[in-house]
Amino acid sequence: LSVQESAAECPKILATDTHPCAKCIEHNGQEGADICAWCYSSQSCTPVTLANPHPCPHAKSDFALFGDDCDCRPDKYTTCNKCTSHNGCIWVEHGEKNWTITVGGFELPTFNTEIEDMCMAGSALGPHNHGKLITLGNLFQAKMVPTNHEWCWAQCRVRGIWFLIIIVLITLFTLATTIFFIKKLRQCAARQRLRHRRINSDAIGISILENGAETYLLSPPSSPPQATPLLKPILDRVRRQ
């Protein structure tokens, strides 16, 4: 892995390249390849060396070193709507990256880069590579910690993790409401079944009583049947008719 500025070479970016960011960093980490960074502000591919640890013309300009830094096409998805319409991308309105870079065992001074209106890899929880130590080859390590982010995921109105919280609350409310209505429907169905059983039982009992009363009137027995205490009031009412 080359760390000398005189020997560093990076891919030449052409105006016709459709994925200049990915082309710039595609060889990072390969044995014998130089470490190259894609500078978002200048749209240039520049080597990272001991003499030139910050690859961009402006000290605060952000850059890409890792594979998923280019997945969200920051050179093409230049608006929030374009960016958040793609899975795995977030639109960062404002933020910073704290960089710690080690080249050949020598740790370079920590520096910050600013993020303004940029599409970058992330999820509902925020940017990817948060605090992750990235090793490219045997001599280069970089640790990037995003801080103070104002970002949007899947939409452009609600910032930060609040959109995920809203989704969770809506999901829980919907689930609770569904369970409540299912329980109520089951209770109503149970009451309907019980009501039907009672109506059927009453109908059967009345039919038996009416048939018994008719038989008694047509051919009365020598001794009237003794009604049970439960049926006696009903039989008395039938006899009076």
Tab-separated table of C-alpha atoms in Angstrom:
chain	number	residue	atom	x	y	z
A	1	LEU	CA	0.000	0.000	0.000
A	2	SER	CA	1.483	3.287	-1.059
A	3	VAL	CA	1.564	6.143	1.446
A	4	GLN	CA	4.007	8.419	-0.377
A	5	GLU	CA	2.480	11.353	-2.175
A	6	SER	CA	4.922	11.101	-5.076
A	7	ALA	CA	3.864	7.529	-5.789
A	8	ALA	CA	0.126	7.979	-5.177
A	9	GLU	CA	-2.175	7.598	-8.140
A	10	CYS	CA	-5.935	7.645	-8.281
A	11	PRO	CA	-8.369	6.829	-11.067
A	12	LYS	CA	-8.922	9.576	-13.570
A	13	ILE	CA	-12.515	10.781	-13.423
A	14	LEU	CA	-14.129	11.660	-16.720
A	15	ALA	CA	-17.132	13.855	-17.339
A	16	THR	CA	-18.893	10.867	-18.901
A	17	ASP	CA	-18.527	8.650	-15.790
A	18	THR	CA	-21.929	7.809	-14.333
A	19	HIS	CA	-20.539	6.673	-10.943
A	20	PRO	CA	-17.485	8.842	-10.298
A	21	CYS	CA	-17.535	8.354	-6.523
A	22	ALA	CA	-17.555	4.561	-6.772
A	23	LYS	CA	-14.880	4.638	-9.484
A	24	CYS	CA	-12.617	6.769	-7.312
A	25	ILE	CA	-12.612	4.497	-4.247
A	26	GLU	CA	-13.143	1.083	-5.860
A	27	HIS	CA	-9.515	-0.023	-5.289
A	28	ASN	CA	-9.216	1.186	-1.688
A	29	GLY	CA	-7.999	-1.642	0.507
A	30	GLN	CA	-6.506	-3.692	-2.298
A	31	GLU	CA	-2.886	-4.697	-1.945
A	32	GLY	CA	-0.566	-2.286	-3.719
A	33	ALA	CA	-3.327	0.261	-4.357
A	34	ASP	CA	-3.279	3.839	-3.164
A	35	ILE	CA	-5.921	5.228	-0.843
A	36	CYS	CA	-8.128	7.593	-2.783
A	37	ALA	CA	-10.884	9.873	-1.564
A	38	TRP	CA	-13.793	11.334	-3.460
A	39	CYS	CA	-14.251	14.977	-2.527
A	40	TYR	CA	-17.905	15.965	-2.750
A	41	SER	CA	-17.430	19.721	-3.018
A	42	SER	CA	-14.793	19.719	-5.766
A	43	GLN	CA	-16.035	16.526	-7.442
A	44	SER	CA	-12.448	15.284	-7.583
A	45	CYS	CA	-10.581	12.077	-6.779
A	46	THR	CA	-7.514	12.748	-4.619
A	47	PRO	CA	-4.994	10.466	-2.849
A	48	VAL	CA	-4.716	10.390	0.938
A	49	THR	CA	-1.065	10.481	2.025
A	50	LEU	CA	1.025	11.412	5.028
A	51	ALA	CA	1.754	14.758	3.422
A	52	ASN	CA	-1.864	15.249	2.357
A	53	PRO	CA	-4.163	13.611	4.948
A	54	HIS	CA	-7.091	15.829	3.986
A	55	PRO	CA	-7.866	15.278	0.318
A	56	CYS	CA	-10.231	18.177	-0.357
A	57	PRO	CA	-9.257	21.750	-1.257
A	58	HIS	CA	-11.208	23.082	1.722
A	59	ALA	CA	-10.408	21.751	5.175
A	60	LYS	CA	-14.061	21.333	6.173
A	61	SER	CA	-15.228	19.652	2.967
A	62	ASP	CA	-16.504	16.094	3.400
A	63	PHE	CA	-15.199	13.154	1.375
A	64	ALA	CA	-15.772	9.458	0.740
A	65	LEU	CA	-13.350	6.644	1.531
A	66	PHE	CA	-15.581	3.609	2.037
A	67	GLY	CA	-17.816	1.593	-0.244
A	68	ASP	CA	-21.208	2.608	1.140
A	69	ASP	CA	-20.238	6.286	1.098
A	70	CYS	CA	-20.991	6.177	-2.621
A	71	ASP	CA	-24.045	3.896	-2.532
A	72	CYS	CA	-26.418	6.839	-2.194
A	73	ARG	CA	-24.932	8.697	-5.139
A	74	PRO	CA	-24.287	12.069	-3.418
A	75	ASP	CA	-23.177	13.406	-6.793
A	76	LYS	CA	-26.604	12.613	-8.321
A	77	TYR	CA	-29.182	12.576	-5.507
A	78	THR	CA	-28.879	16.284	-4.793
A	79	THR	CA	-32.326	16.851	-3.251
A	80	CYS	CA	-34.039	15.358	-0.215
A	81	ASN	CA	-36.860	13.789	-2.242
A	82	LYS	CA	-34.470	12.057	-4.630
A	83	CYS	CA	-32.303	10.825	-1.783
A	84	THR	CA	-34.947	9.510	0.623
A	85	SER	CA	-36.787	7.663	-2.149
A	86	HIS	CA	-33.963	5.094	-2.096
A	87	ASN	CA	-33.679	2.426	0.591
A	88	GLY	CA	-30.636	2.780	2.799
A	89	CYS	CA	-30.165	6.501	2.121
A	90	ILE	CA	-30.707	9.510	4.369
A	91	TRP	CA	-30.644	13.217	3.593
A	92	VAL	CA	-28.303	15.092	5.951
A	93	GLU	CA	-29.100	18.782	6.216
A	94	HIS	CA	-26.325	19.575	8.633
A	95	GLY	CA	-23.699	17.619	10.538
A	96	GLU	CA	-20.058	16.829	11.085
A	97	LYS	CA	-17.697	13.878	10.822
A	98	ASN	CA	-14.818	13.468	13.236
A	99	TRP	CA	-11.971	11.656	11.491
A	100	THR	CA	-9.101	9.701	13.011
A	101	ILE	CA	-6.744	8.362	10.346
A	102	THR	CA	-3.738	6.123	10.842
A	103	VAL	CA	-1.294	5.596	7.983
A	104	GLY	CA	1.548	3.123	8.365
A	105	GLY	CA	1.105	3.022	12.139
A	106	PHE	CA	1.322	6.792	12.436
A	107	GLU	CA	-1.855	8.467	13.699
A	108	LEU	CA	-2.579	11.754	12.012
A	109	PRO	CA	-4.165	14.659	13.910
A	110	THR	CA	-7.922	14.313	14.262
A	111	PHE	CA	-9.924	16.646	12.062
A	112	ASN	CA	-13.565	17.401	11.283
A	113	THR	CA	-15.474	17.680	8.042
A	114	GLU	CA	-18.828	19.385	7.609
A	115	ILE	CA	-21.898	17.853	5.982
A	116	GLU	CA	-24.403	20.155	4.327
A	117	ASP	CA	-27.390	18.963	2.274
A	118	MET	CA	-25.929	15.612	1.309
A	119	CYS	CA	-27.285	12.157	0.540
A	120	MET	CA	-25.418	9.448	2.427
A	121	ALA	CA	-25.790	5.845	3.535
A	122	GLY	CA	-27.989	5.403	6.589
A	123	SER	CA	-31.205	4.071	8.058
A	124	ALA	CA	-34.021	5.135	10.367
A	125	LEU	CA	-31.457	5.148	13.182
A	126	GLY	CA	-29.042	7.519	11.454
A	127	PRO	CA	-25.863	7.421	9.370
A	128	HIS	CA	-23.930	4.209	8.777
A	129	ASN	CA	-20.316	3.627	9.873
A	130	HIS	CA	-20.971	5.414	13.164
A	131	GLY	CA	-17.756	4.999	15.142
A	132	LYS	CA	-16.706	2.063	12.991
A	133	LEU	CA	-12.997	1.417	12.484
A	134	ILE	CA	-12.342	0.859	8.789
A	135	THR	CA	-9.143	-0.871	7.718
A	136	LEU	CA	-7.967	-0.484	4.128
A	137	GLY	CA	-5.045	-2.753	3.465
A	138	ASN	CA	-2.363	-3.263	6.112
A	139	LEU	CA	-1.228	0.328	6.595
A	140	PHE	CA	-4.356	2.486	6.572
A	141	GLN	CA	-7.088	2.796	9.185
A	142	ALA	CA	-9.815	5.380	9.540
A	143	LYS	CA	-12.472	5.947	12.179
A	144	MET	CA	-15.385	8.234	11.381
A	145	VAL	CA	-17.886	9.422	13.988
A	146	PRO	CA	-20.870	11.455	12.683
A	147	THR	CA	-22.092	14.076	15.166
A	148	ASN	CA	-24.819	16.696	15.453
A	149	HIS	CA	-26.803	15.376	12.533
A	150	GLU	CA	-30.030	16.804	11.222
A	151	TRP	CA	-31.250	14.159	8.827
A	152	CYS	CA	-34.363	12.735	7.201
A	153	TRP	CA	-35.174	9.142	6.327
A	154	ALA	CA	-37.913	7.951	3.917
A	155	GLN	CA	-39.456	11.451	3.860
A	156	CYS	CA	-38.436	15.103	4.177
A	157	ARG	CA	-40.659	16.525	6.904
A	158	VAL	CA	-39.749	14.859	10.195
A	159	ARG	CA	-36.072	14.997	11.170
A	160	GLY	CA	-34.014	12.447	13.008
A	161	ILE	CA	-35.261	9.418	14.879
A	162	TRP	CA	-38.654	11.024	15.536
A	163	PHE	CA	-40.048	9.593	12.293
A	164	LEU	CA	-39.193	6.072	13.473
A	165	ILE	CA	-40.798	6.798	16.845
A	166	ILE	CA	-43.979	7.995	15.098
A	167	ILE	CA	-44.075	4.825	12.979
A	168	VAL	CA	-43.686	2.650	16.089
A	169	LEU	CA	-46.440	4.523	17.945
A	170	ILE	CA	-48.829	4.291	14.982
A	171	THR	CA	-48.083	0.575	14.649
A	172	LEU	CA	-48.719	-0.049	18.347
A	173	PHE	CA	-51.939	1.987	18.254
A	174	THR	CA	-53.171	0.090	15.195
A	175	LEU	CA	-52.319	-3.246	16.801
A	176	ALA	CA	-54.073	-2.332	20.060
A	177	THR	CA	-57.152	-1.081	18.182
A	178	THR	CA	-57.301	-4.254	16.094
A	179	ILE	CA	-57.057	-6.485	19.172
A	180	PHE	CA	-59.782	-4.444	20.915
A	181	PHE	CA	-62.225	-4.752	18.005
A	182	ILE	CA	-61.503	-8.465	17.540
A	183	LYS	CA	-62.250	-9.015	21.230
A	184	LYS	CA	-65.494	-7.039	20.964
A	185	LEU	CA	-66.580	-8.971	17.877
A	186	ARG	CA	-65.956	-12.261	19.643
A	187	GLN	CA	-67.996	-11.105	22.650
A	188	CYS	CA	-70.873	-10.061	20.387
A	189	ALA	CA	-70.748	-13.385	18.564
A	190	ALA	CA	-70.799	-15.266	21.873
A	191	ARG	CA	-73.857	-13.278	23.065
A	192	GLN	CA	-75.642	-13.957	19.772
A	193	ARG	CA	-74.999	-17.697	20.075
A	194	LEU	CA	-76.272	-17.704	23.655
A	195	ARG	CA	-79.411	-15.780	22.640
A	196	HIS	CA	-80.117	-18.233	19.823
A	197	ARG	CA	-79.726	-21.184	22.197
A	198	ARG	CA	-82.240	-19.648	24.624
A	199	ILE	CA	-84.743	-18.906	21.855
A	200	ASN	CA	-84.459	-22.469	20.496
A	201	SER	CA	-84.843	-23.945	23.993
A	202	ASP	CA	-87.954	-21.850	24.699
A	203	ALA	CA	-89.455	-22.809	21.324
A	204	ILE	CA	-88.901	-26.510	21.979
A	205	GLY	CA	-90.388	-26.249	25.470
A	206	ILE	CA	-93.504	-24.419	24.247
A	207	SER	CA	-94.015	-26.952	21.456
A	208	ILE	CA	-93.837	-29.848	23.917
A	209	LEU	CA	-96.272	-28.160	26.277
A	210	GLU	CA	-98.728	-27.342	23.498
A	211	ASN	CA	-98.657	-30.899	22.145
A	212	GLY	CA	-99.095	-32.311	25.643
A	213	ALA	CA	-102.020	-30.021	26.396
A	214	GLU	CA	-103.738	-30.907	23.127
A	215	THR	CA	-103.403	-34.645	23.826
A	216	TYR	CA	-104.790	-34.186	27.316
A	217	LEU	CA	-107.810	-32.242	26.094
A	218	LEU	CA	-108.660	-34.773	23.381
A	219	SER	CA	-108.381	-37.857	25.590
A	220	PRO	CA	-108.032	-36.870	29.231
A	221	PRO	CA	-106.422	-39.537	31.356
A	222	SER	CA	-108.131	-40.989	34.389
A	223	SER	CA	-105.740	-39.074	36.600
A	224	PRO	CA	-104.090	-35.820	35.372
A	225	PRO	CA	-100.312	-35.964	35.133
A	226	GLN	CA	-98.472	-34.296	37.938
A	227	ALA	CA	-96.458	-31.361	36.694
A	228	THR	CA	-93.098	-30.567	38.129
A	229	PRO	CA	-92.871	-27.301	40.094
A	230	LEU	CA	-90.937	-25.725	37.224
A	231	LEU	CA	-93.569	-26.559	34.548
A	232	LYS	CA	-96.710	-26.280	36.699
A	233	PRO	CA	-97.340	-22.517	36.108
A	234	ILE	CA	-97.007	-23.007	32.361
A	235	LEU	CA	-99.340	-26.044	32.338
A	236	ASP	CA	-101.904	-24.176	34.413
A	237	ARG	CA	-101.858	-21.345	31.886
A	238	VAL	CA	-102.317	-23.819	29.019
A	239	ARG	CA	-105.236	-25.542	30.808
A	240	ARG	CA	-107.011	-22.205	31.383
A	241	GLN	CA	-106.893	-21.603	27.654
